[in-house]
């Protein structure tokens, strides 16, 4: 199959708290897992990605972890800020094309 | 320009009419995707072009949808006999690598079918 499942669909946190979004994929040959952020009315933009030869990658307040055995990967945002409010999409390349998850709407309450 | 350019930005059409949406990818990018995003929904894969390979059309929802990429650059998505359920934002994205690199999205073409 070529599914990329993402949850939760919505997430509300208080400013300063952490947020975690999880995705699962079905194609064990997938080797690249990006995360995109889409602010309201704007185009999606890459915020972080991870390749299958590593288990974790960090960039300031965001990190991504990958469990190839279980075929799932997660986005972690620490010390959330109001400007983190957006829709976040995970993706994976089953069959060689990039397929996106359903998206998670993150709301950070000040 | 430096980014992915899409036109028109907005298109209103009547049910049953044909529409063409255009995408100018970043120069030199070999990968080009079309996605559809309905209001408040996710990014639905439609079609993928990679270099001179045959396109992956597995996401096209019906035979009313087709796409071409001429000369490995500009792409056109055509929707024939439009239906109201075709109303959505159609996003084009290009990338420099096959399936393991950053995609750069255009602003999208918002299609409204009356």
Tab-separated table of C-alpha atoms in Angstrom:
chain	number	residue	atom	x	y	z
A	1	UNK	CA	0.000	0.000	0.000
A	2	UNK	CA	0.914	3.650	-0.264
A	3	UNK	CA	-0.662	5.095	2.846
A	4	UNK	CA	0.733	7.719	5.154
A	5	UNK	CA	-1.367	8.034	8.282
A	6	UNK	CA	-1.040	11.069	10.544
A	7	UNK	CA	-2.511	11.853	13.947
A	8	UNK	CA	-3.864	13.707	15.726
A	9	UNK	CA	-5.854	15.750	13.221
A	10	UNK	CA	-6.003	18.669	15.658
A	11	UNK	CA	-3.815	19.565	18.608
A	12	UNK	CA	-4.176	22.422	21.046
A	13	UNK	CA	-1.408	23.276	23.514
A	14	UNK	CA	-0.525	26.109	25.843
A	15	UNK	CA	2.381	28.336	24.888
A	16	UNK	CA	5.584	26.831	26.226
A	17	UNK	CA	4.300	23.257	26.204
A	18	UNK	CA	5.528	20.555	23.838
A	19	UNK	CA	3.632	19.173	20.849
A	20	UNK	CA	4.044	15.759	19.260
A	21	UNK	CA	2.626	14.637	15.917
A	22	UNK	CA	2.932	11.042	14.740
A	23	UNK	CA	2.886	9.389	11.321
A	24	UNK	CA	2.977	5.826	10.096
A	25	UNK	CA	3.810	4.573	6.628
A	26	UNK	CA	3.286	1.310	4.837
A	27	UNK	CA	6.138	0.989	2.317
A	28	UNK	CA	9.192	-0.443	4.054
A	29	UNK	CA	11.357	0.772	1.154
A	30	UNK	CA	10.653	4.421	2.035
A	31	UNK	CA	13.868	6.172	3.029
A	32	UNK	CA	13.029	9.859	3.351
A	33	UNK	CA	10.582	11.509	5.742
A	34	UNK	CA	10.002	15.259	5.555
A	35	UNK	CA	7.717	17.528	7.550
A	36	UNK	CA	6.029	20.571	6.045
A	37	UNK	CA	4.366	23.531	7.736
A	38	UNK	CA	1.486	25.381	6.108
A	39	UNK	CA	0.447	28.661	7.652
A	40	UNK	CA	-3.039	29.955	6.960
A	41	UNK	CA	-3.399	31.040	3.347
A	42	UNK	CA	0.187	30.178	2.487
A	43	UNK	CA	2.013	27.419	0.665
A	44	UNK	CA	3.532	24.416	2.496
A	45	UNK	CA	7.211	24.782	3.379
A	46	UNK	CA	9.737	22.212	4.516
A	47	UNK	CA	10.739	22.576	8.168
A	48	UNK	CA	12.759	19.413	8.801
A	49	UNK	CA	13.447	16.046	7.216
A	50	UNK	CA	15.117	12.794	8.164
A	51	UNK	CA	16.618	9.987	6.147
A	52	UNK	CA	16.432	6.344	7.031
A	53	UNK	CA	20.056	6.034	8.100
A	54	UNK	CA	19.487	8.064	11.275
A	55	UNK	CA	17.038	7.753	14.132
A	56	UNK	CA	16.732	11.359	15.222
A	57	UNK	CA	17.413	14.851	13.942
A	58	UNK	CA	17.111	18.173	15.749
A	59	UNK	CA	16.924	21.760	14.598
A	60	UNK	CA	16.519	24.232	17.448
A	61	UNK	CA	13.033	23.648	18.911
A	62	UNK	CA	11.973	20.975	16.459
A	63	UNK	CA	13.062	17.364	16.202
A	64	UNK	CA	12.040	14.320	14.243
A	65	UNK	CA	12.426	10.707	15.327
A	66	UNK	CA	12.223	7.662	13.097
A	67	UNK	CA	11.499	4.031	13.960
A	68	UNK	CA	12.014	2.036	10.773
A	69	UNK	CA	11.114	-1.264	12.397
A	70	UNK	CA	7.702	0.014	13.428
A	71	UNK	CA	7.418	2.221	10.325
A	72	UNK	CA	6.561	5.370	12.173
A	73	UNK	CA	8.097	8.787	12.647
A	74	UNK	CA	7.229	11.754	14.819
A	75	UNK	CA	7.635	15.519	14.946
A	76	UNK	CA	8.414	17.084	18.299
A	77	UNK	CA	8.105	20.811	18.921
A	78	UNK	CA	9.342	22.071	22.284
A	79	UNK	CA	8.657	25.408	23.974
A	80	UNK	CA	5.818	26.107	21.570
A	81	UNK	CA	5.100	29.687	20.544
A	82	UNK	CA	1.984	31.264	18.979
A	83	UNK	CA	3.792	31.474	15.626
A	84	UNK	CA	4.001	27.677	15.621
A	85	UNK	CA	0.231	27.628	15.013
A	86	UNK	CA	-0.247	26.096	11.555
A	87	UNK	CA	-1.068	22.878	9.759
A	88	UNK	CA	1.753	20.339	9.787
A	89	UNK	CA	2.092	17.581	7.198
A	90	UNK	CA	4.301	14.526	7.285
A	91	UNK	CA	5.267	12.744	4.079
A	92	UNK	CA	6.906	9.592	2.803
A	93	UNK	CA	7.852	8.357	-0.688
A	94	UNK	CA	6.067	5.027	-1.226
A	95	UNK	CA	6.686	3.832	-4.751
A	96	UNK	CA	9.081	6.719	-5.360
A	97	UNK	CA	6.611	9.615	-5.090
A	98	UNK	CA	5.994	11.886	-2.116
A	99	UNK	CA	2.685	11.205	-0.373
A	100	UNK	CA	1.464	13.431	2.441
A	101	UNK	CA	-0.400	12.597	5.597
A	102	UNK	CA	-3.773	14.158	6.301
A	103	UNK	CA	-2.321	17.049	8.284
A	104	UNK	CA	-2.429	18.202	11.910
A	105	UNK	CA	-3.802	21.588	12.838
A	106	UNK	CA	-1.728	22.861	15.750
A	107	UNK	CA	-3.084	25.690	17.860
A	108	UNK	CA	-0.773	27.277	20.410
A	109	UNK	CA	-2.698	29.287	22.972
A	110	UNK	CA	-0.888	32.302	24.437
B	1	UNK	CA	11.564	34.082	-11.282
B	2	UNK	CA	13.177	32.150	-8.486
B	3	UNK	CA	10.135	30.235	-7.293
B	4	UNK	CA	7.403	27.964	-8.621
B	5	UNK	CA	4.853	29.990	-10.545
B	6	UNK	CA	1.248	28.937	-11.090
B	7	UNK	CA	-1.496	30.467	-13.179
B	8	UNK	CA	-4.232	31.420	-12.967
B	9	UNK	CA	-4.263	32.151	-9.251
B	10	UNK	CA	-8.051	32.051	-9.289
B	11	UNK	CA	-10.432	30.445	-11.742
B	12	UNK	CA	-14.213	30.427	-11.615
B	13	UNK	CA	-15.927	28.245	-14.158
B	14	UNK	CA	-19.281	26.706	-14.866
B	15	UNK	CA	-19.988	23.037	-14.405
B	16	UNK	CA	-19.183	21.120	-17.578
B	17	UNK	CA	-16.492	23.497	-18.839
B	18	UNK	CA	-12.854	22.499	-19.328
B	19	UNK	CA	-10.053	24.253	-17.437
B	20	UNK	CA	-6.276	24.362	-17.789
B	21	UNK	CA	-3.937	25.134	-14.923
B	22	UNK	CA	-0.299	25.977	-15.571
B	23	UNK	CA	2.841	25.430	-13.536
B	24	UNK	CA	6.301	26.872	-14.159
B	25	UNK	CA	8.735	24.972	-11.933
B	26	UNK	CA	12.072	26.182	-10.660
B	27	UNK	CA	14.600	26.031	-13.479
B	28	UNK	CA	16.586	22.804	-13.441
B	29	UNK	CA	14.218	20.911	-11.176
B	30	UNK	CA	13.565	17.452	-12.537
B	31	UNK	CA	10.710	16.487	-10.218
B	32	UNK	CA	7.262	18.071	-10.595
B	33	UNK	CA	4.132	17.222	-8.638
B	34	UNK	CA	0.497	18.246	-8.718
B	35	UNK	CA	-1.506	18.046	-5.491
B	36	UNK	CA	-5.088	19.005	-4.711
B	37	UNK	CA	-6.129	20.637	-1.452
B	38	UNK	CA	-9.801	20.987	-0.675
B	39	UNK	CA	-10.874	23.520	1.953
B	40	UNK	CA	-9.334	22.576	5.282
B	41	UNK	CA	-8.127	19.258	3.939
B	42	UNK	CA	-4.810	17.592	3.244
B	43	UNK	CA	-2.550	17.433	0.210
B	44	UNK	CA	-3.996	14.871	-2.164
B	45	UNK	CA	-1.435	13.496	-4.625
B	46	UNK	CA	-2.508	13.721	-8.265
B	47	UNK	CA	0.457	13.157	-10.578
B	48	UNK	CA	4.273	13.059	-10.500
B	49	UNK	CA	6.765	13.790	-13.270
B	50	UNK	CA	10.431	12.862	-12.912
B	51	UNK	CA	12.807	13.801	-15.692
B	52	UNK	CA	12.072	11.922	-18.893
B	53	UNK	CA	10.393	8.991	-17.163
B	54	UNK	CA	6.749	8.153	-17.713
B	55	UNK	CA	4.646	10.126	-15.213
B	56	UNK	CA	3.035	8.454	-12.219
B	57	UNK	CA	-0.657	9.153	-12.783
B	58	UNK	CA	-1.929	6.924	-10.005
B	59	UNK	CA	-3.494	9.830	-8.064
B	60	UNK	CA	-5.675	11.250	-10.816
B	61	UNK	CA	-9.264	10.886	-9.533
B	62	UNK	CA	-10.922	10.245	-12.899
B	63	UNK	CA	-10.259	10.208	-16.632
B	64	UNK	CA	-11.431	13.814	-16.756
B	65	UNK	CA	-8.067	14.772	-15.304
B	66	UNK	CA	-4.863	14.797	-17.343
B	67	UNK	CA	-1.482	16.501	-17.185
B	68	UNK	CA	1.454	17.112	-19.433
B	69	UNK	CA	4.962	18.352	-18.923
B	70	UNK	CA	6.556	19.763	-22.032
B	71	UNK	CA	10.304	19.835	-22.502
B	72	UNK	CA	10.863	18.741	-18.941
B	73	UNK	CA	9.765	22.144	-17.680
B	74	UNK	CA	6.291	23.716	-17.805
B	75	UNK	CA	3.349	21.536	-16.828
B	76	UNK	CA	-0.356	21.872	-17.556
B	77	UNK	CA	-3.112	20.164	-15.577
B	78	UNK	CA	-6.340	19.853	-17.568
B	79	UNK	CA	-9.732	19.090	-16.066
B	80	UNK	CA	-12.447	18.281	-18.584
B	81	UNK	CA	-16.183	18.612	-17.969
B	82	UNK	CA	-15.619	20.133	-14.541
B	83	UNK	CA	-17.833	19.124	-11.630
B	84	UNK	CA	-18.557	20.984	-8.396
B	85	UNK	CA	-16.485	18.463	-6.440
B	86	UNK	CA	-13.446	19.563	-8.465
B	87	UNK	CA	-13.478	22.863	-6.573
B	88	UNK	CA	-10.199	23.062	-4.642
B	89	UNK	CA	-6.752	24.619	-4.629
B	90	UNK	CA	-4.434	22.868	-7.062
B	91	UNK	CA	-0.835	23.059	-5.897
B	92	UNK	CA	2.221	22.431	-8.027
B	93	UNK	CA	5.586	21.608	-6.483
B	94	UNK	CA	9.024	21.024	-7.948
B	95	UNK	CA	12.188	19.502	-6.578
B	96	UNK	CA	15.763	18.947	-7.581
B	97	UNK	CA	15.891	15.301	-6.612
B	98	UNK	CA	13.730	12.306	-7.449
B	99	UNK	CA	11.978	11.498	-4.184
B	100	UNK	CA	14.325	12.479	-1.397
B	101	UNK	CA	14.649	16.203	-1.504
B	102	UNK	CA	12.840	19.401	-0.625
B	103	UNK	CA	9.792	20.296	-2.647
B	104	UNK	CA	9.057	23.936	-3.400
B	105	UNK	CA	5.387	24.749	-3.757
B	106	UNK	CA	3.681	27.342	-5.879
B	107	UNK	CA	0.963	29.600	-4.501
B	108	UNK	CA	-1.680	27.357	-6.028
B	109	UNK	CA	-4.577	27.814	-8.407
B	110	UNK	CA	-7.935	28.137	-6.672
B	111	UNK	CA	-10.639	26.538	-8.808
B	112	UNK	CA	-14.305	27.202	-8.157
B	113	UNK	CA	-16.873	25.280	-10.185
B	114	UNK	CA	-20.343	26.780	-10.065
